[in-house]
Coordinates of C-alpha atoms in Angstrom, one line a residue:
M1 CA 0.1 -0.1 0.1
S2 CA 1.3 3.4 -0.7
R3 CA 1.7 6.2 1.9
V4 CA -1.6 8.3 2.8
Y5 CA -1.6 12.0 3.5
N6 CA -1.9 11.8 7.2
F7 CA -3.7 15.1 8.7
S8 CA -3.5 13.4 12.2
A9 CA -3.3 15.9 15.3
G10 CA -0.8 13.7 16.9
P11 CA 1.1 11.2 16.8
A12 CA 1.2 12.6 13.4
V13 CA 3.3 12.6 10.2
L14 CA 6.9 12.4 10.3
P15 CA 9.5 13.3 7.2
E16 CA 9.6 10.5 5.0
E17 CA 13.3 10.8 4.7
V18 CA 13.8 10.3 8.5
L19 CA 11.5 7.1 8.3
K20 CA 13.5 5.8 5.7
E21 CA 16.9 6.5 7.3
A22 CA 15.7 4.9 10.8
Q23 CA 14.5 1.9 8.5
A24 CA 18.0 1.6 7.2
E25 CA 19.5 1.5 10.5
M26 CA 17.0 -0.7 12.2
L27 CA 19.0 -3.8 12.5
D28 CA 22.3 -2.0 12.5
Y29 CA 23.0 1.3 13.9
R30 CA 26.0 2.6 12.4
G31 CA 28.3 -0.7 12.7
T32 CA 27.2 -1.5 16.2
G33 CA 25.3 -4.8 15.0
M34 CA 22.1 -3.6 17.1
S35 CA 19.1 -1.3 16.7
V36 CA 18.9 1.8 18.9
M37 CA 15.9 0.2 20.5
E38 CA 18.3 -2.4 21.8
M39 CA 21.2 -0.5 23.0
S40 CA 21.9 0.5 26.6
H41 CA 21.4 4.2 27.4
R42 CA 24.9 4.2 29.0
S43 CA 26.6 3.1 25.8
K44 CA 28.9 5.7 23.7
A45 CA 26.8 5.2 20.7
F46 CA 23.7 6.5 22.7
D47 CA 25.8 9.2 24.3
E48 CA 26.6 10.6 20.9
I49 CA 22.9 10.4 19.8
I50 CA 21.6 12.3 22.9
D51 CA 24.5 14.9 22.6
Q52 CA 24.0 15.5 19.0
A53 CA 20.4 15.8 19.2
E54 CA 20.6 18.5 22.1
A55 CA 23.4 20.1 20.2
D56 CA 21.2 20.6 17.0
L57 CA 18.2 21.6 18.9
R58 CA 20.2 24.3 20.5
T59 CA 21.5 25.6 17.1
L60 CA 17.8 25.4 15.5
M61 CA 16.3 27.4 18.6
Q62 CA 19.4 29.5 19.4
I63 CA 19.0 28.6 22.9
P64 CA 21.2 30.5 25.4
D65 CA 23.7 28.9 27.5
N66 CA 21.7 29.6 30.7
Y67 CA 18.9 27.2 29.6
K68 CA 18.9 23.4 30.1
V69 CA 17.5 20.9 27.6
L70 CA 15.6 18.2 29.3
F71 CA 14.4 14.9 27.7
M72 CA 11.5 13.4 29.8
Q73 CA 8.8 11.1 29.6
G74 CA 4.9 11.5 30.4
G75 CA 4.1 13.9 27.6
A76 CA 3.1 17.3 28.1
S77 CA 0.2 16.0 30.5
L78 CA 2.8 15.1 33.2
Q79 CA 4.2 18.7 33.0
F80 CA 0.8 20.0 34.0
A81 CA 1.9 18.8 37.7
M82 CA 5.6 19.0 37.4
I83 CA 5.5 22.6 36.6
P84 CA 3.7 23.9 39.8
M85 CA 5.6 21.2 41.9
N86 CA 8.8 22.8 40.7
L87 CA 7.9 26.6 40.5
M88 CA 5.3 27.4 43.0
K89 CA 7.5 29.0 45.6
H90 CA 4.8 31.4 46.7
G91 CA 1.8 29.0 46.0
K92 CA 0.3 31.2 43.3
A93 CA 0.0 31.0 39.3
D94 CA -1.8 32.6 36.6
Y95 CA -3.2 30.8 33.7
I96 CA -4.6 31.9 30.5
V97 CA -7.1 29.4 29.2
T98 CA -7.4 29.3 25.6
G99 CA -8.2 25.5 24.9
Q100 CA -8.7 22.1 26.3
W101 CA -4.9 21.7 27.3
A102 CA -4.5 24.9 28.9
K103 CA -7.7 24.3 30.9
K104 CA -6.3 20.8 32.0
A105 CA -3.0 22.3 33.0
Y106 CA -5.0 25.1 34.9
Q107 CA -7.1 22.5 36.6
E108 CA -3.9 20.3 37.6
A109 CA -2.2 23.1 38.9
Q110 CA -5.2 23.8 41.5
K111 CA -3.8 20.8 43.5
Y112 CA -0.7 22.6 44.3
G113 CA -1.7 26.2 45.1
T114 CA -3.9 29.2 44.2
V115 CA -4.5 29.3 40.7
N116 CA -5.8 32.3 38.8
K117 CA -7.7 32.2 35.3
I118 CA -6.4 35.8 34.3
A119 CA -7.9 35.4 30.7
S120 CA -10.0 32.7 28.7
S121 CA -11.7 32.4 25.3
E122 CA -14.0 29.6 26.5
D123 CA -16.8 32.1 26.0
K124 CA -16.7 31.4 22.2
T125 CA -15.6 27.8 21.9
F126 CA -11.8 28.9 22.2
S127 CA -12.0 30.4 18.7
Y128 CA -9.9 33.4 19.6
I129 CA -6.8 34.4 21.6
P130 CA -8.1 37.0 24.1
D131 CA -6.1 40.4 24.5
C132 CA -3.1 39.9 26.8
S133 CA -1.7 43.3 26.7
D134 CA -2.7 44.2 30.1
L135 CA -3.8 41.3 32.4
P136 CA -4.5 41.3 36.0
I137 CA -1.1 39.6 36.8
S138 CA -1.1 38.7 40.4
E139 CA 1.8 40.4 42.6
D140 CA 3.1 37.2 43.9
A141 CA 2.5 35.0 41.0
D142 CA 5.3 32.4 40.3
Y143 CA 4.8 32.4 36.9
V144 CA 2.2 33.0 34.2
Y145 CA 1.3 29.9 31.8
I146 CA 0.1 29.6 28.3
C147 CA -0.5 26.8 25.8
E148 CA 0.8 28.6 22.7
N149 CA -1.0 26.6 19.8
N150 CA -4.2 25.1 20.5
T151 CA -4.2 21.7 18.5
I152 CA -8.0 21.3 18.9
Y153 CA -9.4 24.6 18.1
G154 CA -6.7 25.9 15.7
T155 CA -5.5 29.2 17.5
K156 CA -2.1 30.6 17.9
F157 CA -0.6 33.4 20.4
K158 CA 1.0 35.7 17.6
T159 CA 2.1 38.0 20.4
L160 CA 3.2 36.7 23.7
P161 CA 1.1 37.9 26.7
N162 CA 2.7 40.8 28.9
T163 CA 3.6 38.9 32.2
K164 CA 4.5 42.2 33.8
G165 CA 8.1 40.7 34.6
K166 CA 6.7 37.3 36.0
I167 CA 8.2 34.1 34.5
L168 CA 6.4 32.8 31.3
V169 CA 5.9 29.1 30.9
S170 CA 4.5 27.7 27.6
D171 CA 3.3 24.7 26.2
V172 CA 4.3 24.4 22.5
S173 CA 3.6 20.9 21.8
S174 CA 1.9 21.4 18.4
C175 CA 3.8 24.3 17.2
F176 CA 7.4 23.2 18.5
L177 CA 10.1 24.1 15.8
S178 CA 7.4 25.5 13.3
E179 CA 9.1 28.9 13.2
P180 CA 11.9 31.0 14.9
V181 CA 11.3 31.6 18.7
D182 CA 13.1 33.7 21.1
V183 CA 13.9 31.5 23.9
S184 CA 15.0 34.1 26.4
K185 CA 11.3 35.5 26.5
Y186 CA 10.4 32.4 28.6
G187 CA 11.1 30.7 31.8
I188 CA 10.1 27.3 30.4
I189 CA 9.4 26.5 26.6
Y190 CA 8.2 22.8 26.4
G191 CA 6.1 20.4 24.6
G192 CA 5.3 16.7 23.9
V193 CA 7.0 15.8 20.3
Q194 CA 4.5 13.5 18.9
K195 CA 2.8 16.3 17.0
N196 CA 5.6 18.3 15.2
I197 CA 8.9 16.5 15.8
G198 CA 8.9 12.7 16.7
P199 CA 7.0 9.5 18.2
A200 CA 4.8 9.6 21.1
G201 CA 6.3 9.1 24.6
L202 CA 8.6 11.9 24.9
V203 CA 8.7 15.6 26.2
I204 CA 11.2 18.2 25.6
S205 CA 11.6 21.1 27.9
V206 CA 13.9 24.2 27.6
I207 CA 14.3 25.7 31.1
R208 CA 16.3 28.6 32.4
E209 CA 18.7 27.5 34.8
D210 CA 17.9 29.5 37.9
L211 CA 14.4 27.8 37.9
I212 CA 15.9 24.4 38.3
T213 CA 16.4 24.2 42.2
E214 CA 16.0 21.7 45.1
D215 CA 13.4 24.0 46.3
V216 CA 10.4 22.2 45.2
L217 CA 7.1 21.6 46.8
P218 CA 7.3 19.2 49.7
G219 CA 6.7 15.5 48.8
T220 CA 7.6 16.1 45.1
P221 CA 8.8 12.6 43.8
T222 CA 12.4 12.4 42.7
M223 CA 11.2 11.5 39.2
M224 CA 9.1 14.9 39.1
Q225 CA 11.9 17.1 39.8
F226 CA 13.7 19.2 37.0
K227 CA 16.9 18.8 38.9
T228 CA 16.8 15.2 38.7
Y229 CA 17.2 15.4 34.8
A230 CA 19.2 18.2 34.6
D231 CA 21.9 16.7 36.9
N232 CA 21.8 13.5 35.1
R233 CA 21.9 14.6 31.5
S234 CA 18.3 13.4 31.2
M235 CA 19.5 10.0 32.1
Y236 CA 18.6 9.4 35.7
N237 CA 16.8 6.5 34.4
T238 CA 16.3 4.9 31.1
P239 CA 15.1 7.6 28.7
N240 CA 12.8 7.3 25.7
C241 CA 16.1 6.2 23.7
Y242 CA 14.2 5.5 20.4
G243 CA 12.3 8.7 20.6
I244 CA 15.3 10.9 21.2
Y245 CA 17.0 9.1 18.2
I246 CA 14.0 10.0 15.9
C247 CA 13.7 13.5 17.2
G248 CA 17.6 14.0 16.5
K249 CA 16.8 12.9 13.0
V250 CA 14.2 15.5 12.6
F251 CA 16.3 18.2 13.9
Q252 CA 18.8 17.3 11.3
W253 CA 16.1 17.2 8.7
I254 CA 15.1 20.7 9.6
V255 CA 18.6 22.0 9.5
K256 CA 19.0 20.5 6.0
M257 CA 15.7 22.2 5.1
G258 CA 17.0 25.6 6.1
G259 CA 16.2 25.8 9.8
L260 CA 13.3 27.5 11.4
E261 CA 13.1 30.6 9.0
A262 CA 12.7 28.1 6.2
M263 CA 10.2 26.0 8.0
K264 CA 8.0 29.4 8.8
E265 CA 8.1 30.1 5.0
R266 CA 7.0 26.8 4.2
N267 CA 4.5 26.5 6.9
E268 CA 2.7 29.8 5.8
K269 CA 2.7 28.8 2.4
K270 CA 1.1 25.7 3.2
A271 CA -1.5 27.1 5.4
A272 CA -2.4 30.0 3.0
I273 CA -3.2 27.4 0.3
L274 CA -6.0 26.0 2.8
Y275 CA -7.1 29.1 4.6
D276 CA -7.3 30.9 1.1
F277 CA -9.7 28.3 0.0
L278 CA -11.7 28.2 3.0
D279 CA -12.2 32.1 2.7
Q280 CA -13.9 32.0 -0.6
S281 CA -15.5 28.4 -0.3
R282 CA -19.4 28.3 -0.5
L283 CA -19.6 25.1 1.5
F284 CA -16.8 25.2 4.1
K285 CA -15.8 27.5 6.8
G286 CA -12.8 28.1 9.1
T287 CA -13.9 28.4 12.9
V288 CA -11.1 30.6 14.0
V289 CA -11.1 34.4 13.9
K290 CA -8.6 35.2 10.9
E291 CA -6.0 37.0 13.0
D292 CA -5.4 34.1 15.5
R293 CA -5.5 31.5 12.9
S294 CA -2.6 28.5 13.6
L295 CA -0.2 27.4 10.8
M296 CA -0.5 24.0 12.3
N297 CA -3.8 23.0 12.8
V298 CA -6.7 24.2 10.6
P299 CA -10.3 23.2 11.6
F300 CA -13.4 23.8 9.5
V301 CA -17.0 22.8 9.1
T302 CA -19.8 22.6 6.7
G303 CA -22.4 23.4 9.2
D304 CA -24.2 20.1 8.7
K305 CA -22.9 17.0 10.7
D306 CA -24.1 14.5 8.1
L307 CA -22.3 16.1 5.5
D308 CA -19.0 16.3 7.5
A309 CA -19.2 12.9 8.2
K310 CA -19.6 12.2 4.4
F311 CA -16.6 14.5 3.8
V312 CA -14.3 12.6 6.4
A313 CA -15.4 9.2 4.9
Q314 CA -15.1 10.1 1.1
A315 CA -11.5 11.9 2.2
K316 CA -10.2 8.7 3.7
A317 CA -11.1 6.6 0.7
A318 CA -9.2 9.3 -1.4
G319 CA -6.0 8.6 0.6
L320 CA -6.5 11.8 2.9
E321 CA -6.5 10.3 6.6
N322 CA -7.4 11.7 9.9
L323 CA -9.7 14.7 9.1
K324 CA -12.4 14.4 11.7
G325 CA -12.4 17.2 13.8
H326 CA -12.2 17.1 17.6
R327 CA -15.7 16.2 19.2
T328 CA -15.7 19.6 21.2
V329 CA -15.7 21.5 17.8
G330 CA -17.2 18.8 15.4
G331 CA -16.5 19.0 11.7
M332 CA -13.0 18.6 10.4
R333 CA -9.4 19.5 11.0
A334 CA -6.3 19.3 9.0
S335 CA -3.1 19.2 11.0
I336 CA -0.3 20.3 8.5
Y337 CA 2.9 20.3 10.7
N338 CA 6.3 20.5 9.2
A339 CA 6.5 17.2 7.9
M340 CA 3.2 17.5 5.7
P341 CA 4.4 18.0 2.2
I342 CA 2.8 20.9 0.3
E343 CA 1.2 18.5 -2.3
G344 CA -0.6 16.8 0.9
V345 CA -2.3 20.2 1.3
D346 CA -2.7 20.8 -2.5
K347 CA -4.6 17.5 -2.8
L348 CA -6.7 18.0 0.1
V349 CA -7.8 21.5 -1.3
E350 CA -8.4 19.7 -4.7
F351 CA -10.6 17.2 -3.0
M352 CA -12.7 19.8 -1.1
K353 CA -13.3 21.7 -4.2
K354 CA -14.6 18.5 -5.7
F355 CA -16.5 17.8 -2.8
E356 CA -18.1 21.3 -2.6
E357 CA -19.3 20.9 -6.3
E358 CA -20.9 17.5 -5.7
N359 CA -22.5 18.5 -2.7
L360 CA -23.9 22.1 -3.0

């Protein structure tokens, strides 16, 4: 069977080139006579893999020297607890709730201290990003938390919130490495890799060094302390070796493609093809206000549930997979991450045009 165009929100499409490289090295990684899946995380070969991955990520994101790169397990969801456990020195944090994952993080943090919801877009099904230029930031807040790109709802912070000097923590799971980023604006910038970088089971967190201390909430497990990972090069216990290996290959692929500037350009071009069609379509419409649209996740609807279901079924038959929208929004959603080729978006729009002609 030939490969489909996979519009899944995550686990998601990976660069074909990377998959082929991994396939070629599956049984024998560079003369070791074994797969990376089988090798010790204490081996010289794996040492080189994790060091190279970190070095390439630092280059891509231009990570300052006073930030640590941590490879951890448990996905973004475990970070919803780890962040307050490690950062809530005064027992207070401010959250901006712009989607389901920010909401879950906000609810989880409440177990550890006083959590204020200082802005939200829930009133309009998270279809926009609230104005964050002058928020009621708590004077003694330990940090301000956002989810920068909302996978389910297709919104993206184009301007970071004014945190009035407080530490900014950002979940970038679904826009990780999609465009250049100024790491120094964040205390923590982190994300699960299964959307835009690698296979599921790994989270990468870039943390300013002064936030990594032994001063954590009482009872915080060893494996939930940033310091445990920072002091042990992310190898206090066995890490997700294969996940790190694939991520490393993706980092090299992005470098080869021209880095984050080139990625942004490519992503803007892809997104424009789809949004331009949606804006003039008589059948389909996007669900997000124009100025807050994500380059990565594009939700759209026909306004008729039966027609939406028909579209998803026929698209699947045409080799366009995983276009069903999240249950809270309905309709369809195309996730067009870094690895989605431009022809995949062209094929989708071509199919949408045909479907529109046949169903109006």
